[in-house]
Each structure stands twice: as C-alpha cells, then as structure tokens.
C-alpha cells in the first residue's frame, strides 16, 4: 500500500501544496477552503500507485489536520472529496474514528462511494456490517474485486446470504454476477 | 440541436425527465439552489439539499449522459427566516467546490431589509470566490424588483458581465440589457415566458447575452421547453447557429467565467458507470 511518505515525496515539488500544508498545520480551519479546491490548486495529473495529484494532495492535507477536520471534510464533501477522504483513511492516524464515514458511504446509492468504503480501512468494520456491504455490492453491480481481503473475510454466513440472493434472482429469471457465483463456489468448498 | 439548460431544478424531476431531456439533446444542466415549496426551518436541511445538488443529482444525471453543475446560495424567500440565515456562514464551504459554477439564486422575493442584507452579502461572496452570480427577479412587483436588483448589483462592484438577471419578461428586459447583465428567460407552460413570446424578444434584442432556461421544478413546468423554444426560433427564420448560440454557446460562455465548468469530455463520465446495471441506483 502507498504510504504518506511516498505521496509526500511525489508531490515535494508542488510549492503551492507545500505552503498550504504549512498553513493548515498552523491554522487547522483553513483546510475547509483548501480541501475542496485541491484539483484547481494542485492539479489532477496521475501519479504512481493508482493515485492522482488531487487525491494525494487531499490525503496530505488531512494528514496534517486534526481528526474533527477530517470528519468535517467528509461531511461537507462532494463526491470526489468524499472518495478522497475514504481513500486516505487507512493512511491517517485517526484510529477507529473514521468508521462512521464508512457507514455513511455504505448507506448511499452511489456505487463509487460504496466501493470506496470497502478498501483497507474496512478492516475496522464489524463483520455484520461488512457482510451487508458485500451483498450490497452484488446487488448494485459493484465488482467484488474492489473489496479488500474479500476471500479472507468471506464466511459461511455471507455464503448463506449470497445463496438466498441467488435463489431470488433465479426465481425472477435474472442472472447473478459471475464474481458473486465464484465467491459462492469458494465458500462451498471451504 | 445541442442544449444546455442553465437553470433547472432536477431534484424535483423524475428519471423519466432525464431520459426525455437526453433524447431531446440536453447535454448539460445547471441546478441552482432554491426553495422547495415547503419552507425549511434549519441550516441542516439546507446543507442536505446542497449535498444532494452537488452529489446525488450529478450522479443521476451522468447515468443519462448529462453533465450537471450547481449554483449555491440562501434564496431570498428563506433569507427572511432567522432560523435559516445561519446557513450563510456555511456557504463558503460549498462555494469552494469544483461543481459549483455560480452563487445563486440570490435576489429579491418581497424586497425586505433581510433580503437586502442576504443579497449584498452573497454578491460579496461571489466576488470573494471569483464566481458569477445568478439573480432571481421577483414574481410580484417585478419591474421595481428588477430595477432595485440592478442597483444592488452596481453597488456591489461585481462586473455586470458576470451576472445573469433571471425570469425576465417584456417589461423588464430593457433595463437588464441597459445594465450590461446577461438576460435570463424561463420558458413556462403558461406563466413566466412562452416560446413564441421569447422569439419576439429575440427578434427585438438579438441573441447576445441571452440565456434561455426551463426553470423546471416542482410546479407546472416542462424541461423540454428549451427545445420547443429552439424549434420556434427556427420556424421564425432564425438560423441553426442562432439557436446553438442561445441554447448552447451562451450558457457555456456565461458559466465558463467560473473557471470550473467541465463539459470537456462527457464520454469519461459515462464510462465511470459502464458495465454497472445501476440505472435505478440498485436493482
């Protein structure tokens, strides 16, 4: 997984960002105006490891912000900002305090937010909520490869839920996504 | 015909409307923040609404290949409720968003002192955030309300070329034109402005700095009246280029002044959702 230090070194030449990180460290509330404007202020070019400049800059801004500002950045974020917060969560020293953000994202009807909630930080999500989230992915058509540690965490109870869902789909003459069928197979063998 | 509806309240419309709009050639919309019929009683219901027009609505629109941007403001009617006014302090968070292309709808409803204050404060926010302003003209006492809006705009120091005065009609268009602001017209089934009346105004004033919108919302309105106006223009002898100018180039030029309008590559948005059977946000 990419670390904050790697992001920092990739963006070391971005002077505007370097200045802004200092500003936020001095005055945490300034992050409220800078975080939404990240794409316009620092750029949107792709970096290594599946990150873009604006996402990485947002992660770095959050890394110098207190936890309450991280929660506010998500609360008032548009979709791109919320996705950036969710992506940054596993890199931030905030313990479990970001779990309610995952729960919020999983309540939405936006496939991008639902899949972003199931990254590495979802290790902190309880097993019941995690199973429901995986089932919701199948229901919404979110590819299961987006789910972090899917095969480690999938258990017999998730298997039962998927089987019941497959029966409903079969009764309606509708297909199950192939990745969900593959997961069911794996759980049968276990 | 390619259509940019510069003022439509999609949160009040169905997905069927999105489908019909896409079929009619609507490629982009701007959704201004306004009232919802039922008055709000707290800043929280404003922020949930703002979240919806910068979050859920763009997602819904993208499923039909339509680019969706928003304008954010405390509307003049609810500016009169002291329970709602604290939302003014939350506006800077929203005015910093990539998808927010103007401050609006601001202006007058009943021309009260509270409305004066909210109007001036939000024009100042437009200047601070380098955003254009969308100004609603009142439905009652419209001529005086329009003139007073122009006075407040002049006093604020904002460039009139970065302001649209909306819901104009035969009586108020000349004052807007003289003031150098953009002239917005809301084409409605039987009230504000009709396609044929609009054609007459265009014949008199020309297509420069004119924005034509459906302002479709929860009332009796029709998101396809932009298309009907384009058709009426062609029938009256306007060229296809004139139609493209008022229905596409003008709104693009007006909102591009924000530096945030993104209509560059719509195919990219569509691809985000390709392969997902999520047209209903679930099955």
GROMACS .gro file of C-alpha atoms in nm:
model
  473
    1UNK     CA    1   0.000   0.000   0.000
    2UNK     CA    2   0.115   0.354  -0.077
    3UNK     CA    3   0.233   0.546   0.231
    4UNK     CA    4   0.203   0.913   0.322
    5UNK     CA    5   0.581   0.946   0.285
    6UNK     CA    6   0.563   0.819  -0.072
    7UNK     CA    7   0.285   1.069  -0.154
    8UNK     CA    8   0.483   1.344   0.013
    9UNK     CA    9   0.795   1.273  -0.190
   10UNK     CA   10   0.595   1.251  -0.516
   11UNK     CA   11   0.447   1.595  -0.452
   12UNK     CA   12   0.757   1.753  -0.297
   13UNK     CA   13   0.795   1.985  -0.597
   14UNK     CA   14   0.441   2.123  -0.566
   15UNK     CA   15   0.523   2.450  -0.391
   16UNK     CA   16   0.167   2.566  -0.356
   17UNK     CA   17   0.084   2.244  -0.172
   18UNK     CA   18   0.393   2.270   0.049
   19UNK     CA   19   0.286   2.621   0.150
   20UNK     CA   20  -0.074   2.514   0.210
   21UNK     CA   21   0.032   2.219   0.426
   22UNK     CA   22   0.222   2.463   0.645
   23UNK     CA   23  -0.084   2.690   0.660
   24UNK     CA   24  -0.310   2.404   0.768
   25UNK     CA   25  -0.062   2.289   1.032
   26UNK     CA   26  -0.066   2.645   1.175
   27UNK     CA   27  -0.439   2.703   1.136
   28UNK     CA   28  -0.640   2.380   1.101
   29UNK     CA   29  -0.966   2.551   0.997
   30UNK     CA   30  -0.809   2.669   0.669
   31UNK     CA   31  -0.837   2.312   0.541
   32UNK     CA   32  -1.212   2.371   0.489
   33UNK     CA   33  -1.145   2.603   0.193
   34UNK     CA   34  -0.834   2.426   0.056
   35UNK     CA   35  -0.958   2.066   0.057
   36UNK     CA   36  -1.246   2.123  -0.193
   37UNK     CA   37  -1.021   2.331  -0.422
   38UNK     CA   38  -0.740   2.070  -0.440
   39UNK     CA   39  -0.785   1.986  -0.810
   40UNK     CA   40  -0.781   2.351  -0.910
   41UNK     CA   41  -0.491   2.444  -0.678
   42UNK     CA   42  -0.252   2.150  -0.712
   43UNK     CA   43  -0.352   1.973  -1.036
   44UNK     CA   44  -0.513   1.642  -1.129
   45UNK     CA   45  -0.231   1.457  -1.305
   46UNK     CA   46  -0.198   1.083  -1.241
   47UNK     CA   47   0.080   0.968  -1.004
   48UNK     CA   48   0.213   0.618  -0.942
   49UNK     CA   49   0.024   0.355  -0.744
   50UNK     CA   50  -0.324   0.446  -0.872
   51UNK     CA   51  -0.329   0.795  -0.715
   52UNK     CA   52  -0.393   1.133  -0.878
   53UNK     CA   53  -0.236   1.461  -0.771
   54UNK     CA   54  -0.557   1.599  -0.621
   55UNK     CA   55  -0.626   1.276  -0.425
   56UNK     CA   56  -0.271   1.264  -0.291
   57UNK     CA   57  -0.280   1.634  -0.201
   58UNK     CA   58  -0.609   1.581  -0.019
   59UNK     CA   59  -0.459   1.288   0.176
   60UNK     CA   60  -0.163   1.507   0.276
   61UNK     CA   61  -0.391   1.795   0.379
   62UNK     CA   62  -0.586   1.554   0.601
   63UNK     CA   63  -0.263   1.410   0.743
   64UNK     CA   64  -0.179   1.750   0.897
   65UNK     CA   65  -0.537   1.811   1.016
   66UNK     CA   66  -0.697   1.714   1.348
   67UNK     CA   67  -0.949   1.427   1.338
   68UNK     CA   68  -1.254   1.658   1.365
   69UNK     CA   69  -1.145   1.837   1.045
   70UNK     CA   70  -1.115   1.500   0.870
   71UNK     CA   71  -1.474   1.420   0.965
   72UNK     CA   72  -1.591   1.766   0.853
   73UNK     CA   73  -1.409   1.732   0.520
   74UNK     CA   74  -1.615   1.421   0.456
   75UNK     CA   75  -1.939   1.566   0.594
   76UNK     CA   76  -1.928   1.869   0.364
   77UNK     CA   77  -1.751   1.697   0.075
   78UNK     CA   78  -1.883   1.650  -0.276
   79UNK     CA   79  -1.843   1.300  -0.418
   80UNK     CA   80  -1.480   1.345  -0.528
   81UNK     CA   81  -1.390   1.485  -0.184
   82UNK     CA   82  -1.567   1.202  -0.002
   83UNK     CA   83  -1.387   0.949  -0.221
   84UNK     CA   84  -1.054   1.117  -0.140
   85UNK     CA   85  -1.127   1.102   0.235
   86UNK     CA   86  -1.220   0.733   0.214
   87UNK     CA   87  -0.904   0.659   0.016
   88UNK     CA   88  -0.690   0.844   0.271
   89UNK     CA   89  -0.844   0.683   0.583
   90UNK     CA   90  -0.601   0.389   0.617
   91UNK     CA   91  -0.306   0.632   0.600
   92UNK     CA   92  -0.428   0.865   0.876
   93UNK     CA   93  -0.351   0.834   1.249
   94UNK     CA   94  -0.717   0.851   1.350
   95UNK     CA   95  -0.779   0.502   1.491
   96UNK     CA   96  -1.140   0.388   1.457
   97UNK     CA   97  -1.289   0.738   1.442
   98UNK     CA   98  -1.336   0.714   1.065
   99UNK     CA   99  -1.564   0.408   1.083
  100UNK     CA  100  -1.883   0.619   1.082
  101UNK     CA  101  -1.768   0.760   0.747
  102UNK     CA  102  -1.763   0.408   0.601
  103UNK     CA  103  -2.111   0.352   0.741
  104UNK     CA  104  -2.230   0.676   0.579
  105UNK     CA  105  -2.080   0.584   0.241
  106UNK     CA  106  -2.239   0.239   0.259
  107UNK     CA  107  -2.583   0.397   0.313
  108UNK     CA  108  -2.558   0.588  -0.016
  109UNK     CA  109  -2.683   0.477  -0.355
  110UNK     CA  110  -2.364   0.587  -0.527
  111UNK     CA  111  -2.162   0.288  -0.649
  112UNK     CA  112  -1.836   0.485  -0.629
  113UNK     CA  113  -1.884   0.560  -0.259
  114UNK     CA  114  -1.994   0.208  -0.174
  115UNK     CA  115  -1.691   0.051  -0.336
  116UNK     CA  116  -1.454   0.312  -0.185
  117UNK     CA  117  -1.586   0.222   0.161
  118UNK     CA  118  -1.459  -0.134   0.121
  119UNK     CA  119  -1.087  -0.057   0.093
  120UNK     CA  120  -0.821  -0.147   0.356
  121UNK     CA  121  -0.979   0.071   0.626
  122UNK     CA  122  -1.285  -0.159   0.614
  123UNK     CA  123  -1.079  -0.399   0.827
  124UNK     CA  124  -1.219  -0.188   1.112
  125UNK     CA  125  -1.578  -0.250   1.004
  126UNK     CA  126  -1.766  -0.514   1.207
  127UNK     CA  127  -1.834  -0.846   1.034
  128UNK     CA  128  -2.213  -0.798   1.016
  129UNK     CA  129  -2.186  -0.458   0.850
  130UNK     CA  130  -1.913  -0.590   0.621
  131UNK     CA  131  -2.130  -0.883   0.502
  132UNK     CA  132  -2.420  -0.647   0.428
  133UNK     CA  133  -2.181  -0.423   0.235
  134UNK     CA  134  -2.057  -0.711   0.021
  135UNK     CA  135  -2.413  -0.817  -0.052
  136UNK     CA  136  -2.497  -0.458  -0.144
  137UNK     CA  137  -2.209  -0.460  -0.392
  138UNK     CA  138  -2.354  -0.770  -0.560
  139UNK     CA  139  -2.698  -0.605  -0.562
  140UNK     CA  140  -2.567  -0.278  -0.714
  141UNK     CA  141  -2.332  -0.439  -0.962
  142UNK     CA  142  -2.010  -0.317  -0.794
  143UNK     CA  143  -1.730  -0.559  -0.895
  144UNK     CA  144  -1.620  -0.768  -0.594
  145UNK     CA  145  -1.251  -0.721  -0.683
  146UNK     CA  146  -1.296  -0.375  -0.524
  147UNK     CA  147  -1.348  -0.540  -0.183
  148UNK     CA  148  -1.030  -0.553   0.026
  149UNK     CA  149  -0.948  -0.902   0.169
  150UNK     CA  150  -1.272  -1.043   0.027
  151UNK     CA  151  -1.160  -1.404   0.025
  152UNK     CA  152  -1.007  -1.388   0.377
  153UNK     CA  153  -1.315  -1.237   0.533
  154UNK     CA  154  -1.595  -1.414   0.346
  155UNK     CA  155  -1.759  -1.662   0.586
  156UNK     CA  156  -2.040  -1.918   0.594
  157UNK     CA  157  -2.298  -1.655   0.692
  158UNK     CA  158  -2.208  -1.443   0.385
  159UNK     CA  159  -2.239  -1.764   0.182
  160UNK     CA  160  -2.592  -1.818   0.314
  161UNK     CA  161  -2.688  -1.459   0.229
  162UNK     CA  162  -2.549  -1.489  -0.123
  163UNK     CA  163  -2.723  -1.823  -0.178
  164UNK     CA  164  -3.059  -1.673  -0.077
  165UNK     CA  165  -2.997  -1.382  -0.310
  166UNK     CA  166  -2.906  -1.620  -0.593
  167UNK     CA  167  -3.236  -1.804  -0.536
  168UNK     CA  168  -3.430  -1.477  -0.565
  169UNK     CA  169  -3.250  -1.390  -0.886
  170UNK     CA  170  -3.312  -1.738  -1.026
  171UNK     CA  171  -3.683  -1.719  -0.937
  172UNK     CA  172  -3.703  -1.387  -1.125
  173UNK     CA  173  -3.516  -1.530  -1.424
  174UNK     CA  174  -3.226  -1.292  -1.364
  175UNK     CA  175  -2.853  -1.361  -1.363
  176UNK     CA  176  -2.612  -1.344  -1.070
  177UNK     CA  177  -2.287  -1.157  -1.141
  178UNK     CA  178  -2.009  -1.411  -1.222
  179UNK     CA  179  -1.782  -1.280  -0.944
  180UNK     CA  180  -2.056  -1.348  -0.686
  181UNK     CA  181  -2.104  -1.702  -0.822
  182UNK     CA  182  -1.729  -1.759  -0.797
  183UNK     CA  183  -1.734  -1.644  -0.435
  184UNK     CA  184  -2.023  -1.880  -0.361
  185UNK     CA  185  -1.819  -2.166  -0.510
  186UNK     CA  186  -1.523  -2.078  -0.292
  187UNK     CA  187  -1.743  -2.075   0.020
  188UNK     CA  188  -1.896  -2.412  -0.069
  189UNK     CA  189  -1.550  -2.569  -0.088
  190UNK     CA  190  -1.442  -2.425   0.246
  191UNK     CA  191  -2.983   2.065  -3.154
  192UNK     CA  192  -2.748   2.064  -2.852
  193UNK     CA  193  -2.899   2.213  -2.540
  194UNK     CA  194  -2.751   2.345  -2.216
  195UNK     CA  195  -3.029   2.422  -1.968
  196UNK     CA  196  -2.872   2.692  -1.749
  197UNK     CA  197  -3.145   2.679  -1.483
  198UNK     CA  198  -3.339   2.366  -1.389
  199UNK     CA  199  -3.429   2.209  -1.052
  200UNK     CA  200  -3.363   1.843  -1.126
  201UNK     CA  201  -3.407   1.737  -0.765
  202UNK     CA  202  -3.782   1.785  -0.827
  203UNK     CA  203  -3.782   1.588  -1.153
  204UNK     CA  204  -3.802   1.216  -1.227
  205UNK     CA  205  -3.552   0.994  -1.404
  206UNK     CA  206  -3.805   0.982  -1.691
  207UNK     CA  207  -3.741   1.355  -1.732
  208UNK     CA  208  -3.366   1.291  -1.752
  209UNK     CA  209  -3.430   1.029  -2.022
  210UNK     CA  210  -3.658   1.262  -2.222
  211UNK     CA  211  -3.412   1.550  -2.186
  212UNK     CA  212  -3.119   1.338  -2.306
  213UNK     CA  213  -3.327   1.225  -2.604
  214UNK     CA  214  -3.414   1.589  -2.682
  215UNK     CA  215  -3.046   1.688  -2.697
  216UNK     CA  216  -2.989   1.823  -2.345
  217UNK     CA  217  -2.619   1.758  -2.274
  218UNK     CA  218  -2.564   1.983  -1.973
  219UNK     CA  219  -2.763   2.147  -1.695
  220UNK     CA  220  -2.704   2.386  -1.408
  221UNK     CA  221  -2.915   2.335  -1.098
  222UNK     CA  222  -2.947   2.650  -0.886
  223UNK     CA  223  -3.018   2.619  -0.514
  224UNK     CA  224  -3.366   2.750  -0.440
  225UNK     CA  225  -3.669   2.684  -0.222
  226UNK     CA  226  -3.853   2.356  -0.228
  227UNK     CA  227  -4.218   2.455  -0.196
  228UNK     CA  228  -4.220   2.355   0.171
  229UNK     CA  229  -4.027   2.618   0.373
  230UNK     CA  230  -3.717   2.491   0.555
  231UNK     CA  231  -3.664   2.557   0.924
  232UNK     CA  232  -3.292   2.495   0.984
  233UNK     CA  233  -2.946   2.523   0.823
  234UNK     CA  234  -2.921   2.143   0.833
  235UNK     CA  235  -3.193   2.097   0.577
  236UNK     CA  236  -3.011   2.342   0.350
  237UNK     CA  237  -2.682   2.155   0.372
  238UNK     CA  238  -2.850   1.821   0.299
  239UNK     CA  239  -3.009   1.989  -0.003
  240UNK     CA  240  -2.677   2.137  -0.117
  241UNK     CA  241  -2.514   1.792  -0.075
  242UNK     CA  242  -2.785   1.650  -0.296
  243UNK     CA  243  -2.736   1.900  -0.580
  244UNK     CA  244  -2.356   1.859  -0.575
  245UNK     CA  245  -2.361   1.482  -0.510
  246UNK     CA  246  -2.662   1.268  -0.588
  247UNK     CA  247  -2.802   1.478  -0.875
  248UNK     CA  248  -2.477   1.484  -1.077
  249UNK     CA  249  -2.461   1.105  -1.031
  250UNK     CA  250  -2.819   1.064  -1.151
  251UNK     CA  251  -2.762   1.299  -1.445
  252UNK     CA  252  -2.444   1.119  -1.551
  253UNK     CA  253  -2.639   0.797  -1.597
  254UNK     CA  254  -2.817   0.972  -1.884
  255UNK     CA  255  -2.502   1.131  -2.025
  256UNK     CA  256  -2.593   1.475  -1.890
  257UNK     CA  257  -2.331   1.698  -1.723
  258UNK     CA  258  -2.466   1.854  -1.406
  259UNK     CA  259  -2.331   2.158  -1.221
  260UNK     CA  260  -2.488   2.361  -0.940
  261UNK     CA  261  -2.513   2.712  -0.802
  262UNK     CA  262  -2.528   2.760  -0.424
  263UNK     CA  263  -2.698   3.029  -0.214
  264UNK     CA  264  -2.954   3.114   0.050
  265UNK     CA  265  -3.259   3.204  -0.158
  266UNK     CA  266  -3.435   3.539  -0.098
  267UNK     CA  267  -3.761   3.397   0.037
  268UNK     CA  268  -3.595   3.190   0.310
  269UNK     CA  269  -3.346   3.469   0.384
  270UNK     CA  270  -3.641   3.620   0.573
  271UNK     CA  271  -3.648   3.334   0.826
  272UNK     CA  272  -3.399   3.392   1.112
  273UNK     CA  273  -3.386   3.014   1.168
  274UNK     CA  274  -3.240   2.969   0.817
  275UNK     CA  275  -3.000   3.264   0.797
  276UNK     CA  276  -2.707   3.088   0.976
  277UNK     CA  277  -2.662   2.886   0.656
  278UNK     CA  278  -2.486   3.197   0.519
  279UNK     CA  279  -2.185   3.101   0.735
  280UNK     CA  280  -2.169   2.756   0.571
  281UNK     CA  281  -2.181   2.883   0.213
  282UNK     CA  282  -1.802   2.932   0.173
  283UNK     CA  283  -1.752   2.555   0.211
  284UNK     CA  284  -1.984   2.494  -0.082
  285UNK     CA  285  -1.867   2.785  -0.295
  286UNK     CA  286  -1.520   2.621  -0.299
  287UNK     CA  287  -1.649   2.309  -0.481
  288UNK     CA  288  -1.540   2.215  -0.833
  289UNK     CA  289  -1.902   2.159  -0.940
  290UNK     CA  290  -2.031   2.497  -0.820
  291UNK     CA  291  -2.030   2.746  -1.107
  292UNK     CA  292  -2.209   3.049  -0.957
  293UNK     CA  293  -2.362   3.199  -0.645
  294UNK     CA  294  -2.740   3.172  -0.678
  295UNK     CA  295  -3.029   3.205  -0.674
  296UNK     CA  296  -2.996   3.532  -0.490
  297UNK     CA  297  -3.203   3.850  -0.530
  298UNK     CA  298  -3.546   3.958  -0.412
  299UNK     CA  299  -3.874   3.795  -0.323
  300UNK     CA  300  -4.058   4.063  -0.121
  301UNK     CA  301  -3.779   4.324  -0.107
  302UNK     CA  302  -3.743   4.321   0.273
  303UNK     CA  303  -3.441   4.450   0.471
  304UNK     CA  304  -3.342   4.087   0.544
  305UNK     CA  305  -3.339   4.020   0.169
  306UNK     CA  306  -3.129   4.333   0.109
  307UNK     CA  307  -2.874   4.205   0.357
  308UNK     CA  308  -2.856   3.847   0.223
  309UNK     CA  309  -2.838   3.971  -0.138
  310UNK     CA  310  -2.548   4.210  -0.071
  311UNK     CA  311  -2.363   3.957   0.147
  312UNK     CA  312  -2.387   3.690  -0.121
  313UNK     CA  313  -2.273   3.923  -0.402
  314UNK     CA  314  -1.968   3.983  -0.182
  315UNK     CA  315  -1.922   3.604  -0.157
  316UNK     CA  316  -1.937   3.582  -0.538
  317UNK     CA  317  -1.653   3.836  -0.557
  318UNK     CA  318  -1.452   3.653  -0.288
  319UNK     CA  319  -1.486   3.318  -0.464
  320UNK     CA  320  -1.444   3.460  -0.815
  321UNK     CA  321  -1.783   3.322  -0.916
  322UNK     CA  322  -2.059   3.464  -1.138
  323UNK     CA  323  -2.398   3.537  -0.980
  324UNK     CA  324  -2.744   3.412  -1.074
  325UNK     CA  325  -3.005   3.668  -0.967
  326UNK     CA  326  -3.372   3.574  -0.944
  327UNK     CA  327  -3.615   3.859  -1.015
  328UNK     CA  328  -3.931   3.863  -0.801
  329UNK     CA  329  -4.263   3.739  -0.937
  330UNK     CA  330  -4.457   4.018  -0.767
  331UNK     CA  331  -4.371   4.386  -0.814
  332UNK     CA  332  -4.129   4.261  -1.080
  333UNK     CA  333  -4.035   4.585  -1.255
  334UNK     CA  334  -3.940   4.763  -0.932
  335UNK     CA  335  -3.769   4.447  -0.805
  336UNK     CA  336  -3.564   4.424  -1.122
  337UNK     CA  337  -3.455   4.787  -1.103
  338UNK     CA  338  -3.365   4.752  -0.738
  339UNK     CA  339  -3.166   4.435  -0.813
  340UNK     CA  340  -2.969   4.623  -1.078
  341UNK     CA  341  -2.892   4.899  -0.825
  342UNK     CA  342  -2.765   4.645  -0.570
  343UNK     CA  343  -2.555   4.469  -0.836
  344UNK     CA  344  -2.397   4.801  -0.939
  345UNK     CA  345  -2.326   4.893  -0.579
  346UNK     CA  346  -2.158   4.557  -0.508
  347UNK     CA  347  -1.876   4.618  -0.755
  348UNK     CA  348  -1.927   4.287  -0.938
  349UNK     CA  349  -1.875   4.307  -1.316
  350UNK     CA  350  -2.227   4.310  -1.472
  351UNK     CA  351  -2.092   4.069  -1.735
  352UNK     CA  352  -2.064   3.810  -1.456
  353UNK     CA  353  -2.430   3.843  -1.353
  354UNK     CA  354  -2.746   3.695  -1.503
  355UNK     CA  355  -3.078   3.853  -1.416
  356UNK     CA  356  -3.330   3.573  -1.450
  357UNK     CA  357  -3.705   3.529  -1.514
  358UNK     CA  358  -3.717   3.844  -1.727
  359UNK     CA  359  -4.011   3.937  -1.947
  360UNK     CA  360  -4.121   4.202  -2.198
  361UNK     CA  361  -4.142   4.464  -1.924
  362UNK     CA  362  -3.805   4.401  -1.757
  363UNK     CA  363  -3.573   4.301  -2.043
  364UNK     CA  364  -3.474   4.654  -2.147
  365UNK     CA  365  -3.348   4.751  -1.800
  366UNK     CA  366  -3.135   4.435  -1.783
  367UNK     CA  367  -2.991   4.494  -2.129
  368UNK     CA  368  -2.908   4.858  -2.042
  369UNK     CA  369  -2.732   4.747  -1.723
  370UNK     CA  370  -2.500   4.515  -1.918
  371UNK     CA  371  -2.600   4.199  -1.730
  372UNK     CA  372  -2.695   3.872  -1.900
  373UNK     CA  373  -3.068   3.836  -1.966
  374UNK     CA  374  -3.223   3.509  -1.845
  375UNK     CA  375  -3.566   3.388  -1.956
  376UNK     CA  376  -3.760   3.100  -1.802
  377UNK     CA  377  -3.991   2.937  -2.054
  378UNK     CA  378  -4.300   2.808  -1.877
  379UNK     CA  379  -4.620   2.636  -1.997
  380UNK     CA  380  -4.839   2.936  -1.918
  381UNK     CA  381  -4.677   3.194  -1.695
  382UNK     CA  382  -4.328   3.349  -1.697
  383UNK     CA  383  -4.245   3.335  -2.072
  384UNK     CA  384  -4.357   3.124  -2.369
  385UNK     CA  385  -4.158   3.003  -2.675
  386UNK     CA  386  -4.342   3.242  -2.911
  387UNK     CA  387  -4.306   3.544  -2.682
  388UNK     CA  388  -3.937   3.453  -2.646
  389UNK     CA  389  -3.895   3.457  -3.025
  390UNK     CA  390  -4.040   3.809  -3.038
  391UNK     CA  391  -3.797   3.928  -2.769
  392UNK     CA  392  -3.504   3.771  -2.958
  393UNK     CA  393  -3.617   3.945  -3.277
  394UNK     CA  394  -3.610   4.278  -3.097
  395UNK     CA  395  -3.297   4.238  -2.880
  396UNK     CA  396  -3.087   3.978  -3.063
  397UNK     CA  397  -2.920   3.665  -2.917
  398UNK     CA  398  -2.627   3.835  -2.739
  399UNK     CA  399  -2.602   3.767  -2.365
  400UNK     CA  400  -2.937   3.585  -2.361
  401UNK     CA  401  -2.986   3.267  -2.157
  402UNK     CA  402  -3.294   3.051  -2.210
  403UNK     CA  403  -3.395   2.800  -1.944
  404UNK     CA  404  -3.686   2.578  -1.848
  405UNK     CA  405  -3.655   2.655  -1.475
  406UNK     CA  406  -3.847   2.328  -1.441
  407UNK     CA  407  -3.918   2.245  -1.078
  408UNK     CA  408  -4.197   2.106  -0.859
  409UNK     CA  409  -4.456   2.340  -1.014
  410UNK     CA  410  -4.627   2.330  -1.350
  411UNK     CA  411  -4.323   2.338  -1.576
  412UNK     CA  412  -4.165   2.143  -1.862
  413UNK     CA  413  -3.795   2.053  -1.902
  414UNK     CA  414  -3.835   2.038  -2.282
  415UNK     CA  415  -3.943   2.400  -2.332
  416UNK     CA  416  -3.581   2.486  -2.417
  417UNK     CA  417  -3.614   2.254  -2.717
  418UNK     CA  418  -3.957   2.399  -2.804
  419UNK     CA  419  -3.808   2.750  -2.800
  420UNK     CA  420  -3.529   2.639  -3.036
  421UNK     CA  421  -3.793   2.493  -3.268
  422UNK     CA  422  -3.997   2.816  -3.253
  423UNK     CA  423  -3.682   3.014  -3.338
  424UNK     CA  424  -3.614   2.801  -3.647
  425UNK     CA  425  -3.977   2.834  -3.756
  426UNK     CA  426  -3.950   3.212  -3.724
  427UNK     CA  427  -3.647   3.217  -3.953
  428UNK     CA  428  -3.355   3.219  -3.708
  429UNK     CA  429  -3.052   3.019  -3.826
  430UNK     CA  430  -2.930   2.698  -3.666
  431UNK     CA  431  -2.628   2.893  -3.548
  432UNK     CA  432  -2.852   3.148  -3.369
  433UNK     CA  433  -3.029   2.859  -3.195
  434UNK     CA  434  -2.698   2.698  -3.099
  435UNK     CA  435  -2.582   3.032  -2.969
  436UNK     CA  436  -2.869   3.085  -2.725
  437UNK     CA  437  -2.916   2.719  -2.627
  438UNK     CA  438  -2.550   2.619  -2.601
  439UNK     CA  439  -2.276   2.876  -2.662
  440UNK     CA  440  -2.423   3.147  -2.438
  441UNK     CA  441  -2.468   2.934  -2.123
  442UNK     CA  442  -2.123   2.781  -2.180
  443UNK     CA  443  -1.974   3.132  -2.207
  444UNK     CA  444  -2.159   3.259  -1.901
  445UNK     CA  445  -2.073   2.974  -1.663
  446UNK     CA  446  -1.718   2.933  -1.802
  447UNK     CA  447  -1.646   3.259  -1.622
  448UNK     CA  448  -1.632   3.048  -1.304
  449UNK     CA  449  -1.326   2.864  -1.439
  450UNK     CA  450  -1.497   2.545  -1.319
  451UNK     CA  451  -1.737   2.445  -1.595
  452UNK     CA  452  -1.640   2.097  -1.710
  453UNK     CA  453  -1.808   1.988  -2.032
  454UNK     CA  454  -1.485   1.876  -2.195
  455UNK     CA  455  -1.529   1.502  -2.216
  456UNK     CA  456  -1.871   1.366  -2.136
  457UNK     CA  457  -1.772   1.018  -2.251
  458UNK     CA  458  -1.544   0.992  -1.949
  459UNK     CA  459  -1.838   1.039  -1.712
  460UNK     CA  460  -2.045   0.780  -1.892
  461UNK     CA  461  -1.759   0.530  -1.874
  462UNK     CA  462  -1.748   0.556  -1.493
  463UNK     CA  463  -2.078   0.376  -1.478
  464UNK     CA  464  -2.039   0.150  -1.781
  465UNK     CA  465  -2.098  -0.213  -1.707
  466UNK     CA  466  -2.296  -0.142  -1.393
  467UNK     CA  467  -2.665  -0.223  -1.402
  468UNK     CA  468  -2.738   0.065  -1.173
  469UNK     CA  469  -2.975   0.286  -1.365
  470UNK     CA  470  -3.209   0.277  -1.068
  471UNK     CA  471  -2.924   0.304  -0.815
  472UNK     CA  472  -2.979  -0.063  -0.736
  473UNK     CA  473  -3.188  -0.344  -0.871
   0.00000   0.00000   0.00000
